[in-house]
Amino acid sequence: MADSTRTLDASAYYAELHGWNERTLLARIERAVQDGELVAGTDAAALTRLVQSVVHGLSVRASLGTAREDLLATAQLAHELICRQLTSPTT
């Protein structure tokens, strides 16, 4: 974004939204660790950054015209990998 008054306002707004989303996601992940939905010792902050990175990457790819099916396949793979790594095995 260029540094005009209008884009600076938009940049501040998006930064505020990003911060809110990140704090909300972090709180949810911390609760999932506490409740045993994710394995003990999960780095909630790192997982939050990973999820945010995937979401932002999907957003960029979508704006570049990536097909919906491809975006969904990427999101599904990210979900499967996170679950495989961070959820407790069921017995």
PDB file of N, CA and C in Angstrom, residues 9-23:
ATOM      1  N   ASP A   9      -4.727   4.768   6.948  1.00  0.00           N
ATOM      2  CA  ASP A   9      -5.906   4.430   7.754  1.00  0.00           C
ATOM      3  C   ASP A   9      -6.308   2.982   7.521  1.00  0.00           C
ATOM      4  N   ALA A  10      -6.305   2.551   6.264  1.00  0.00           N
ATOM      5  CA  ALA A  10      -6.657   1.168   5.948  1.00  0.00           C
ATOM      6  C   ALA A  10      -5.624   0.213   6.533  1.00  0.00           C
ATOM      7  N   SER A  11      -4.350   0.583   6.435  1.00  0.00           N
ATOM      8  CA  SER A  11      -3.295  -0.273   6.994  1.00  0.00           C
ATOM      9  C   SER A  11      -3.456  -0.426   8.498  1.00  0.00           C
ATOM     10  N   ALA A  12      -3.757   0.667   9.181  1.00  0.00           N
ATOM     11  CA  ALA A  12      -3.959   0.606  10.635  1.00  0.00           C
ATOM     12  C   ALA A  12      -5.169  -0.262  10.965  1.00  0.00           C
ATOM     13  N   TYR A  13      -6.218  -0.142  10.188  1.00  0.00           N
ATOM     14  CA  TYR A  13      -7.424  -0.936  10.412  1.00  0.00           C
ATOM     15  C   TYR A  13      -7.117  -2.424  10.235  1.00  0.00           C
ATOM     16  N   TYR A  14      -6.423  -2.778   9.138  1.00  0.00           N
ATOM     17  CA  TYR A  14      -6.092  -4.180   8.903  1.00  0.00           C
ATOM     18  C   TYR A  14      -5.125  -4.705   9.968  1.00  0.00           C
ATOM     19  N   ALA A  15      -4.210  -3.883  10.421  1.00  0.00           N
ATOM     20  CA  ALA A  15      -3.296  -4.297  11.489  1.00  0.00           C
ATOM     21  C   ALA A  15      -4.075  -4.571  12.772  1.00  0.00           C
ATOM     22  N   GLU A  16      -5.065  -3.725  13.052  1.00  0.00           N
ATOM     23  CA  GLU A  16      -5.907  -3.925  14.235  1.00  0.00           C
ATOM     24  C   GLU A  16      -6.706  -5.223  14.114  1.00  0.00           C
ATOM     25  N   LEU A  17      -7.286  -5.471  12.944  1.00  0.00           N
ATOM     26  CA  LEU A  17      -8.024  -6.720  12.724  1.00  0.00           C
ATOM     27  C   LEU A  17      -7.115  -7.933  12.856  1.00  0.00           C
ATOM     28  N   HIS A  18      -5.950  -7.836  12.278  1.00  0.00           N
ATOM     29  CA  HIS A  18      -4.988  -8.936  12.346  1.00  0.00           C
ATOM     30  C   HIS A  18      -4.632  -9.232  13.804  1.00  0.00           C
ATOM     31  N   GLY A  19      -4.380  -8.184  14.574  1.00  0.00           N
ATOM     32  CA  GLY A  19      -4.046  -8.364  15.986  1.00  0.00           C
ATOM     33  C   GLY A  19      -5.178  -9.003  16.759  1.00  0.00           C
ATOM     34  N   TRP A  20      -6.400  -8.565  16.487  1.00  0.00           N
ATOM     35  CA  TRP A  20      -7.561  -9.145  17.167  1.00  0.00           C
ATOM     36  C   TRP A  20      -7.705 -10.623  16.808  1.00  0.00           C
ATOM     37  N   ASN A  21      -7.584 -10.942  15.511  1.00  0.00           N
ATOM     38  CA  ASN A  21      -7.686 -12.334  15.081  1.00  0.00           C
ATOM     39  C   ASN A  21      -6.610 -13.191  15.735  1.00  0.00           C
ATOM     40  N   GLU A  22      -5.405 -12.659  15.783  1.00  0.00           N
ATOM     41  CA  GLU A  22      -4.302 -13.415  16.375  1.00  0.00           C
ATOM     42  C   GLU A  22      -4.519 -13.658  17.863  1.00  0.00           C
ATOM     43  N   ARG A  23      -4.942 -12.649  18.589  1.00  0.00           N
ATOM     44  CA  ARG A  23      -5.200 -12.813  20.032  1.00  0.00           C
ATOM     45  C   ARG A  23      -6.326 -13.816  20.283  1.00  0.00           C
TER      46      ARG A  23
END
